[in-house]
Coordinates of C-alpha atoms and ligand atoms in Angstrom, one line a residue:
M1 CA 136.0 171.9 108.7
A2 CA 136.2 175.0 106.4
G3 CA 133.0 177.1 106.2
T4 CA 131.0 175.1 108.8
T5 CA 131.4 177.7 111.6
A6 CA 131.3 181.4 111.0
R7 CA 134.8 183.0 111.3
V8 CA 135.1 186.2 113.3
D9 CA 137.9 188.7 113.4
L10 CA 139.7 190.1 116.5
D11 CA 136.9 192.6 117.0
G12 CA 134.1 190.0 116.9
N13 CA 132.9 190.8 113.4
T14 CA 132.0 187.9 111.1
I15 CA 134.5 187.4 108.3
S16 CA 133.0 187.1 104.8
P17 CA 134.6 184.6 102.4
M18 CA 137.0 186.3 100.1
T19 CA 139.0 185.6 97.0
I20 CA 142.7 185.9 97.3
C21 CA 145.1 186.3 94.4
M22 CA 148.3 184.7 95.7
I23 CA 151.4 185.3 93.6
G24 CA 154.2 182.9 94.3
A25 CA 151.7 180.5 95.8
G26 CA 153.8 177.5 94.7
G27 CA 156.8 178.4 96.9
F28 CA 157.6 177.5 100.5
I29 CA 155.5 180.1 102.3
G30 CA 152.7 180.0 99.6
S31 CA 152.3 176.3 99.9
H32 CA 151.7 176.5 103.8
L33 CA 149.4 179.5 103.4
C34 CA 147.3 177.7 100.7
E35 CA 147.2 174.5 102.8
K36 CA 145.7 176.4 105.9
L37 CA 143.4 178.6 103.8
M38 CA 141.9 175.4 102.3
S39 CA 141.6 173.3 105.4
E40 CA 140.4 176.1 107.8
T41 CA 138.6 178.8 105.9
P42 CA 136.0 179.3 103.3
H43 CA 138.2 181.6 101.2
T44 CA 139.1 181.1 97.5
V45 CA 142.7 181.2 96.3
L46 CA 143.8 182.0 92.8
A47 CA 147.3 180.5 93.0
V48 CA 149.8 182.1 90.6
D49 CA 153.3 180.7 90.0
V50 CA 155.4 179.2 87.4
Y51 CA 155.7 175.9 89.5
N52 CA 153.1 174.0 91.4
D53 CA 154.9 171.0 92.8
K54 CA 154.6 172.2 96.4
I55 CA 150.8 172.6 96.2
K56 CA 150.0 169.6 93.9
H57 CA 148.5 167.8 96.9
L58 CA 146.0 170.7 97.2
L59 CA 145.1 170.7 93.5
E60 CA 144.5 167.0 92.8
P61 CA 142.3 164.9 92.8
D62 CA 139.1 166.8 92.0
S63 CA 137.5 165.0 95.0
L64 CA 139.3 167.1 97.6
P65 CA 136.9 168.9 100.0
W66 CA 138.2 172.3 98.9
S67 CA 138.2 171.6 95.1
G68 CA 136.6 174.6 93.5
R69 CA 138.2 177.0 96.0
I70 CA 141.7 176.8 94.6
Q71 CA 142.7 177.4 91.0
F72 CA 146.3 177.2 89.8
H73 CA 147.3 179.8 87.2
R74 CA 150.7 179.0 85.7
L75 CA 152.1 182.3 84.7
N76 CA 155.2 184.4 85.0
I77 CA 154.3 187.8 86.3
K78 CA 157.2 189.4 84.3
N79 CA 155.3 189.2 81.1
D80 CA 151.7 188.0 81.4
S81 CA 148.7 190.2 80.7
R82 CA 146.4 187.8 82.6
L83 CA 147.8 189.2 85.9
E84 CA 145.7 192.4 86.0
G85 CA 142.4 190.3 85.4
L86 CA 143.3 188.1 88.3
I87 CA 143.9 190.9 90.7
K88 CA 140.7 192.7 89.5
C89 CA 138.5 189.7 90.4
S90 CA 140.1 189.2 93.8
D91 CA 139.4 191.0 97.1
L92 CA 143.1 190.8 98.2
T93 CA 146.5 190.2 96.5
I94 CA 149.3 188.6 98.4
N95 CA 152.7 189.0 96.6
L96 CA 155.3 186.3 97.5
A97 CA 157.1 186.0 94.2
A98 CA 160.8 186.7 94.4
I99 CA 164.3 185.5 94.0
C100 CA 165.2 185.1 97.6
T101 CA 168.2 182.8 98.1
P102 CA 171.4 184.5 99.1
A103 CA 173.5 182.5 96.7
D104 CA 171.8 184.4 93.9
Y105 CA 172.2 187.9 95.3
N106 CA 175.8 188.4 94.4
T107 CA 175.9 186.0 91.4
R108 CA 172.7 187.1 89.7
P109 CA 172.3 190.6 90.9
L110 CA 170.3 191.8 87.8
D111 CA 167.8 189.0 88.1
T112 CA 167.6 189.6 91.9
I113 CA 166.8 193.3 91.4
Y114 CA 164.4 192.8 88.5
S115 CA 162.5 190.1 90.5
N116 CA 162.3 192.0 93.8
F117 CA 161.6 195.4 92.4
I118 CA 160.7 195.7 88.7
D119 CA 158.5 192.6 88.6
A120 CA 156.6 193.7 91.7
L121 CA 155.7 197.1 90.2
P122 CA 152.7 196.0 88.1
V123 CA 151.3 194.2 91.1
V124 CA 151.4 197.4 93.1
K125 CA 150.1 199.4 90.2
Y126 CA 147.1 197.1 89.5
C127 CA 146.2 197.0 93.2
S128 CA 146.4 200.8 93.6
E129 CA 144.5 201.5 90.3
N130 CA 141.8 199.0 91.1
S131 CA 141.5 199.9 94.8
K132 CA 142.5 196.3 95.9
R133 CA 144.2 195.4 99.1
L134 CA 147.8 194.3 99.0
I135 CA 149.9 192.1 101.3
H136 CA 153.4 192.4 100.1
F137 CA 156.2 190.1 101.3
S138 CA 159.4 192.1 102.0
T139 CA 162.3 190.8 104.3
C140 CA 164.1 191.2 107.6
E141 CA 167.1 191.9 105.3
V142 CA 165.9 195.5 104.7
Y143 CA 167.5 196.2 108.1
G144 CA 170.9 194.9 106.9
K145 CA 173.5 195.1 109.6
T146 CA 173.0 196.3 113.2
I147 CA 174.2 199.6 114.5
G148 CA 176.2 197.6 117.1
S149 CA 178.2 195.8 114.4
Y150 CA 180.0 199.1 113.8
L151 CA 181.1 199.4 117.4
P152 CA 184.4 198.1 118.6
K153 CA 184.3 194.3 119.4
D154 CA 184.8 195.0 123.2
S155 CA 182.3 197.8 123.5
P156 CA 179.8 197.2 126.3
L157 CA 177.2 199.0 124.2
R158 CA 177.0 195.9 122.0
Q159 CA 175.0 194.2 124.7
D160 CA 172.5 197.1 124.8
P161 CA 169.3 196.2 122.9
A162 CA 169.1 199.7 121.5
Y163 CA 172.1 198.8 119.3
Y164 CA 170.7 195.5 117.8
I165 CA 166.9 195.1 118.2
L166 CA 165.3 195.7 114.8
K167 CA 162.2 198.0 115.0
E168 CA 159.9 198.7 112.0
D169 CA 159.4 202.4 112.7
T170 CA 162.8 203.5 114.0
S171 CA 165.7 201.2 113.0
P172 CA 167.8 202.4 110.0
C173 CA 168.6 200.2 107.0
I174 CA 172.3 199.6 106.9
F175 CA 173.8 198.0 103.9
G176 CA 177.4 197.3 102.7
S177 CA 178.9 199.1 99.7
V178 CA 177.6 198.7 96.2
E179 CA 180.4 196.2 95.3
K180 CA 179.0 194.0 98.0
Q181 CA 176.3 192.7 95.7
R182 CA 174.8 190.7 98.5
W183 CA 172.7 193.8 99.3
S184 CA 171.1 193.9 95.8
Y185 CA 168.2 192.0 97.3
A186 CA 167.7 194.0 100.4
C187 CA 168.0 197.2 98.4
A188 CA 165.4 196.2 95.9
K189 CA 163.1 195.0 98.7
Q190 CA 163.6 198.3 100.5
L191 CA 162.7 200.4 97.4
I192 CA 159.5 198.4 96.7
E193 CA 158.5 198.9 100.4
R194 CA 159.0 202.7 99.9
L195 CA 157.0 202.7 96.7
I196 CA 154.1 200.8 98.3
Y197 CA 154.2 203.1 101.3
A198 CA 154.1 206.1 99.0
E199 CA 151.2 204.6 97.1
G200 CA 149.4 204.3 100.4
A201 CA 150.2 207.9 101.3
E202 CA 149.5 209.5 98.0
N203 CA 146.9 207.3 96.3
G204 CA 145.3 205.6 99.2
L205 CA 146.6 202.0 98.5
E206 CA 145.4 199.7 101.3
F207 CA 148.6 197.7 102.1
T208 CA 150.4 195.6 104.6
I209 CA 154.1 194.8 104.4
V210 CA 155.5 191.6 106.0
R211 CA 159.1 191.3 107.1
P212 CA 159.8 187.6 107.7
F213 CA 162.7 186.7 110.0
N214 CA 164.0 183.3 108.8
W215 CA 160.9 181.3 108.6
I216 CA 161.8 177.5 108.3
G217 CA 160.0 174.3 108.0
P218 CA 159.0 171.5 105.6
R219 CA 159.1 172.2 101.9
M220 CA 161.7 175.0 102.2
D221 CA 163.8 175.2 99.0
F222 CA 165.2 172.0 97.6
I223 CA 167.8 169.2 98.2
P224 CA 170.6 169.7 95.6
G225 CA 170.6 166.8 93.1
I226 CA 167.2 165.4 94.3
D227 CA 164.6 168.0 93.7
G228 CA 166.8 170.8 92.6
P229 CA 170.0 171.4 90.7
S230 CA 173.1 169.5 92.0
E231 CA 175.1 172.7 92.0
G232 CA 172.3 174.8 93.5
V233 CA 172.8 176.5 96.9
P234 CA 169.6 176.8 98.9
R235 CA 169.0 178.6 102.2
V236 CA 170.8 177.3 105.3
L237 CA 168.0 174.8 106.5
A238 CA 168.2 173.0 103.2
C239 CA 172.0 173.2 102.9
F240 CA 172.4 171.7 106.4
S241 CA 169.7 169.1 105.8
N242 CA 171.4 168.0 102.5
N243 CA 174.8 167.7 104.5
L244 CA 173.1 165.6 107.2
L245 CA 171.3 163.3 104.7
R246 CA 174.5 162.7 102.8
R247 CA 176.6 162.3 106.0
E248 CA 178.8 165.1 105.0
P249 CA 180.1 167.9 107.4
L250 CA 178.0 171.0 107.6
K251 CA 179.7 174.0 106.1
L252 CA 180.1 177.0 108.4
V253 CA 180.6 180.2 106.3
D254 CA 183.1 182.5 107.9
G255 CA 183.2 180.6 111.1
G256 CA 179.4 180.4 111.5
E257 CA 179.4 183.5 113.8
S258 CA 176.4 185.3 112.3
Q259 CA 173.4 185.2 114.5
R260 CA 169.7 184.5 113.4
T261 CA 166.4 184.0 115.0
F262 CA 164.4 181.1 113.4
I263 CA 160.6 180.8 113.5
Y264 CA 158.5 177.8 112.7
I265 CA 156.6 178.3 109.5
K266 CA 153.3 177.2 111.1
D267 CA 153.6 180.0 113.8
A268 CA 154.4 182.6 111.1
I269 CA 151.4 181.6 109.0
E270 CA 149.1 182.2 112.0
A271 CA 150.4 185.8 111.8
V272 CA 149.7 186.1 108.2
F273 CA 146.1 184.7 108.8
L274 CA 145.5 187.5 111.3
M275 CA 146.6 190.1 108.7
I276 CA 144.4 188.6 106.0
E277 CA 141.3 188.5 108.2
N278 CA 141.8 191.8 110.1
P279 CA 142.4 194.4 107.5
A280 CA 141.4 197.3 109.8
R281 CA 144.2 196.4 112.2
A282 CA 146.7 195.3 109.5
S283 CA 146.4 198.0 106.9
G284 CA 149.0 200.7 106.6
H285 CA 151.5 198.7 108.8
I286 CA 154.8 197.1 108.4
F287 CA 155.2 193.9 110.5
N288 CA 158.2 192.1 111.7
V289 CA 157.3 188.3 111.8
G290 CA 159.9 186.4 113.7
N291 CA 160.7 184.6 117.0
P292 CA 163.0 186.7 119.2
N293 CA 163.4 183.7 121.6
N294 CA 164.9 181.4 119.0
E295 CA 168.3 183.1 118.6
V296 CA 171.4 181.1 117.7
T297 CA 174.7 181.5 115.9
V298 CA 174.9 179.5 112.7
R299 CA 177.4 177.3 114.4
Q300 CA 174.9 176.6 117.2
L301 CA 172.3 175.9 114.6
A302 CA 174.6 173.3 112.9
E303 CA 175.3 171.7 116.3
M304 CA 171.6 171.5 117.2
M305 CA 170.6 170.2 113.7
T306 CA 173.2 167.5 114.0
Q307 CA 171.8 166.4 117.4
V308 CA 168.2 166.5 116.3
Y309 CA 168.9 164.7 113.1
S310 CA 170.7 161.9 115.0
K311 CA 167.6 161.5 117.1
V312 CA 165.1 161.4 114.2
S313 CA 167.1 159.3 111.9
G314 CA 168.6 156.9 114.5
E315 CA 172.0 157.4 113.0
D316 CA 175.1 158.6 115.0
A317 CA 176.6 161.8 113.9
I318 CA 179.8 161.7 111.8
E319 CA 183.1 162.2 113.5
S320 CA 183.7 165.8 112.3
P321 CA 180.2 167.2 112.0
T322 CA 181.2 170.7 110.8
I323 CA 183.9 172.3 108.5
D324 CA 184.8 176.0 108.0
V325 CA 184.6 177.6 104.6
S326 CA 185.2 181.1 103.5
S327 CA 182.2 183.1 102.2
K328 CA 184.2 183.7 99.0
E329 CA 184.6 180.0 98.5
F330 CA 181.0 179.3 99.3
Y331 CA 179.1 182.2 97.8
G332 CA 181.7 183.9 95.5
E333 CA 182.7 187.5 95.2
G334 CA 180.5 190.2 96.7
Y335 CA 179.0 188.2 99.5
D336 CA 178.3 190.0 102.8
D337 CA 176.3 189.1 105.8
S338 CA 173.8 190.4 108.4
D339 CA 175.4 190.0 111.8
K340 CA 172.3 189.6 114.1
R341 CA 168.6 189.7 113.6
I342 CA 166.2 190.0 116.5
P343 CA 162.8 191.4 115.7
D344 CA 161.0 193.9 117.9
M345 CA 157.5 192.6 118.4
T346 CA 155.7 195.7 119.7
I347 CA 153.8 196.5 116.7
I348 CA 152.5 193.0 115.8
N349 CA 151.6 192.5 119.4
K350 CA 149.6 195.7 119.7
Q351 CA 147.8 195.4 116.3
L352 CA 147.2 191.7 116.1
G353 CA 148.0 190.3 119.6
W354 CA 150.3 187.7 117.9
N355 CA 153.2 185.8 119.5
P356 CA 155.2 182.8 118.2
K357 CA 155.0 179.6 120.2
T358 CA 157.5 176.9 118.9
S359 CA 160.9 176.5 120.4
L360 CA 163.9 176.0 118.0
W361 CA 164.5 172.4 119.1
D362 CA 160.8 171.5 118.5
L363 CA 160.6 173.1 115.2
L364 CA 163.8 171.4 114.0
E365 CA 162.5 168.1 115.3
S366 CA 159.4 168.2 113.2
T367 CA 161.2 169.7 110.2
L368 CA 164.0 167.1 110.2
T369 CA 161.6 164.4 110.7
Y370 CA 159.9 165.6 107.4
Q371 CA 163.3 165.9 105.6
H372 CA 164.4 162.4 106.7
R373 CA 161.0 160.8 105.6
T374 CA 160.9 162.7 102.3
Y375 CA 164.5 162.5 101.2
A376 CA 166.6 159.8 102.9
E377 CA 165.7 157.0 100.5
A378 CA 166.2 159.2 97.4
I379 CA 169.6 160.2 98.7
K380 CA 170.6 156.6 99.4
Q381 CA 169.7 155.7 95.8
A382 CA 171.5 158.7 94.3
I383 CA 174.6 157.9 96.3
A384 CA 174.5 154.2 95.2
K385 CA 174.6 155.1 91.5
P386 CA 176.1 158.5 91.1
S387 CA 177.1 158.3 87.5
A388 CA 173.7 157.3 86.3
N389 CA 172.2 160.7 87.6
Ligands
NAD401 N1 161.3 182.2 103.9 C1 161.7 183.2 104.6 O1 162.3 183.1 105.7 C2 161.7 184.5 104.0 C3 162.5 185.6 104.7 C4 162.4 186.8 104.2 C5 161.6 187.2 103.1 N2 160.9 186.2 102.5 C6 160.1 186.7 101.4 O2 158.9 185.9 101.4 C7 158.5 185.6 100.0 C8 158.3 184.1 99.8 O3 159.4 183.4 100.2 P1 159.5 181.8 100.1 O4 160.5 181.4 101.2 O5 158.2 181.2 100.0 O6 160.3 181.7 98.7 P2 160.1 180.6 97.5 O7 161.3 180.8 96.6 O8 159.9 179.3 98.1 O9 158.8 181.1 96.8 C9 158.7 182.1 95.9 C10 157.8 181.7 94.8 O10 157.6 182.7 93.8 C11 157.6 182.2 92.6 N3 158.0 183.2 91.5 C12 159.2 183.9 91.5 N4 159.2 184.7 90.4 C13 158.0 184.6 89.8 C14 157.5 185.1 88.6 N5 158.1 186.1 87.9 N6 156.2 184.8 88.3 C15 155.5 183.8 89.0 N7 156.0 183.3 90.1 C16 157.2 183.6 90.5 C17 158.7 181.1 92.6 O11 158.4 180.1 91.5 C18 158.4 180.5 94.0 O12 157.5 179.4 93.9 C19 159.6 186.2 99.1 O13 159.2 187.5 98.7 C20 160.8 186.3 100.1 O14 161.6 187.4 99.6 C21 160.9 184.9 102.9
UDX402 O1 175.6 175.9 104.2 C1 175.5 177.0 104.7 C2 174.4 178.0 104.3 C3 174.3 179.2 105.0 N1 175.2 179.5 105.9 C4 175.1 180.8 106.7 O2 173.8 180.7 107.4 C5 173.2 182.1 107.5 C6 171.8 182.0 107.1 O3 171.8 181.8 105.8 P1 170.4 181.7 104.9 O4 170.7 181.0 103.6 O5 169.3 181.1 105.6 O6 170.1 183.2 104.5 P2 170.1 184.5 105.3 O7 169.5 184.4 106.6 O8 171.5 185.1 105.3 O9 169.1 185.3 104.4 C7 167.8 185.0 104.2 O10 167.1 185.9 105.1 C8 165.8 186.4 104.9 C9 165.3 186.2 103.5 O11 165.0 187.4 102.9 C10 166.0 185.3 102.6 O12 165.3 184.1 102.6 C11 167.4 185.2 102.8 O13 168.0 186.4 102.2 C12 174.2 183.0 106.8 O14 175.1 183.6 107.7 C13 175.0 182.1 105.9 O15 176.2 182.6 105.5 C14 176.2 178.6 106.3 O16 177.0 178.9 107.2 N2 176.3 177.4 105.7

């Protein structure tokens, strides 16, 4: 129960209750962070977002054991003067706010760049000017493509980890050309990382940068036509879940050859907790947070999700479970892709002693159980009366 036993950090020091200004608290990662902060710690959260659907269960009713330790502030950080006040009265700011779905990067590049760079600037400035600690969410996409992707297909060097493992302090950031607007997001994230790093170096900002590697789990994005726009394209977990729920083939972009490592949101949140509660070990660092053991191609992910969904729903898979689509057809002009993403874990192991635990099969089983329980009935109803929706 929160607050009944004293929490200690990794060095055995008692952790005092703190106030955290969490921007983007109403999103996928924010909702899991808030949930754990409420149930396991005595910390207070000032939850900032334009939406609160994913944290409603933490805000109401007033009789919840943590009521009084979480306040929702509905504000858009683009244009709201209340932001500085909230940062000033907090011990720590965590910035999660961003446009972060690939379907937007090449179709809404301006919004993407403003959201990931311009809108984050005041947050950095207020933290720096008021000597407040900042945990900023960047992305594994800042690495872009691997060095190995530029080698000939049959080069034995492609098997050498030196050509594909992504290390915070040595790997380069390799993006496609400017016409490939997919990289608008990665480039904006890279520039805000550099700005934060420079604020640390020149003005003493106490910061931590997190580079998430495909965190997935319940409440990620939306199911088109159910709790998001019918024409919307969420990230791959929600796209494939939507296809499985509707008994449609899963769409493999450009053959589904790209590789990803997926990590269970609950494992990843443990890492963020260690950063929150161990500032002396986390400050000044950039951390990869991913699960190097859970690597698959997108095609393998589709196959595994199909098998797991059959198990949790009790329904047989459809006859042709996948279909190939071109990236142009699926995402439009200007799409490009990261080929392979395996995080190096040396820095986070050394500083925080953290390791992920959950296998891909297990995390898909619990996530798809959630998807089925949450959406199967709504989808059935939507399919039964399509024109009424
Ligand atoms: N989920 C992942 O695997 C992943 C991977 C890499 C990076 N990230 C980064 O982590 C962060 C959080 O990601 P997520 O998966 O929770 O995304 P999300 O879209 O679920 O959450 C982002 C939240 O920020 C809010 N927001 C956006 N602009 C805002 C504004 N101007 N004012 C107020 N609120 C605003 C949104 O309403 C949303 O609730 C992002 O910065 C993202 O780039 C996530
Ligand atoms: O229906 C689909 C959806 C996606 N895909 C493919 O699946 C892969 C993963 O797609 P995701 O939508 O999860 O997004 P990506 O992994 O490319 O990028 C993500 O990475 C880290 C974060 O910064 C962001 O959350 C997002 O940019 C891509 O290769 C994509 O082309 C499909 O083949 N079919």
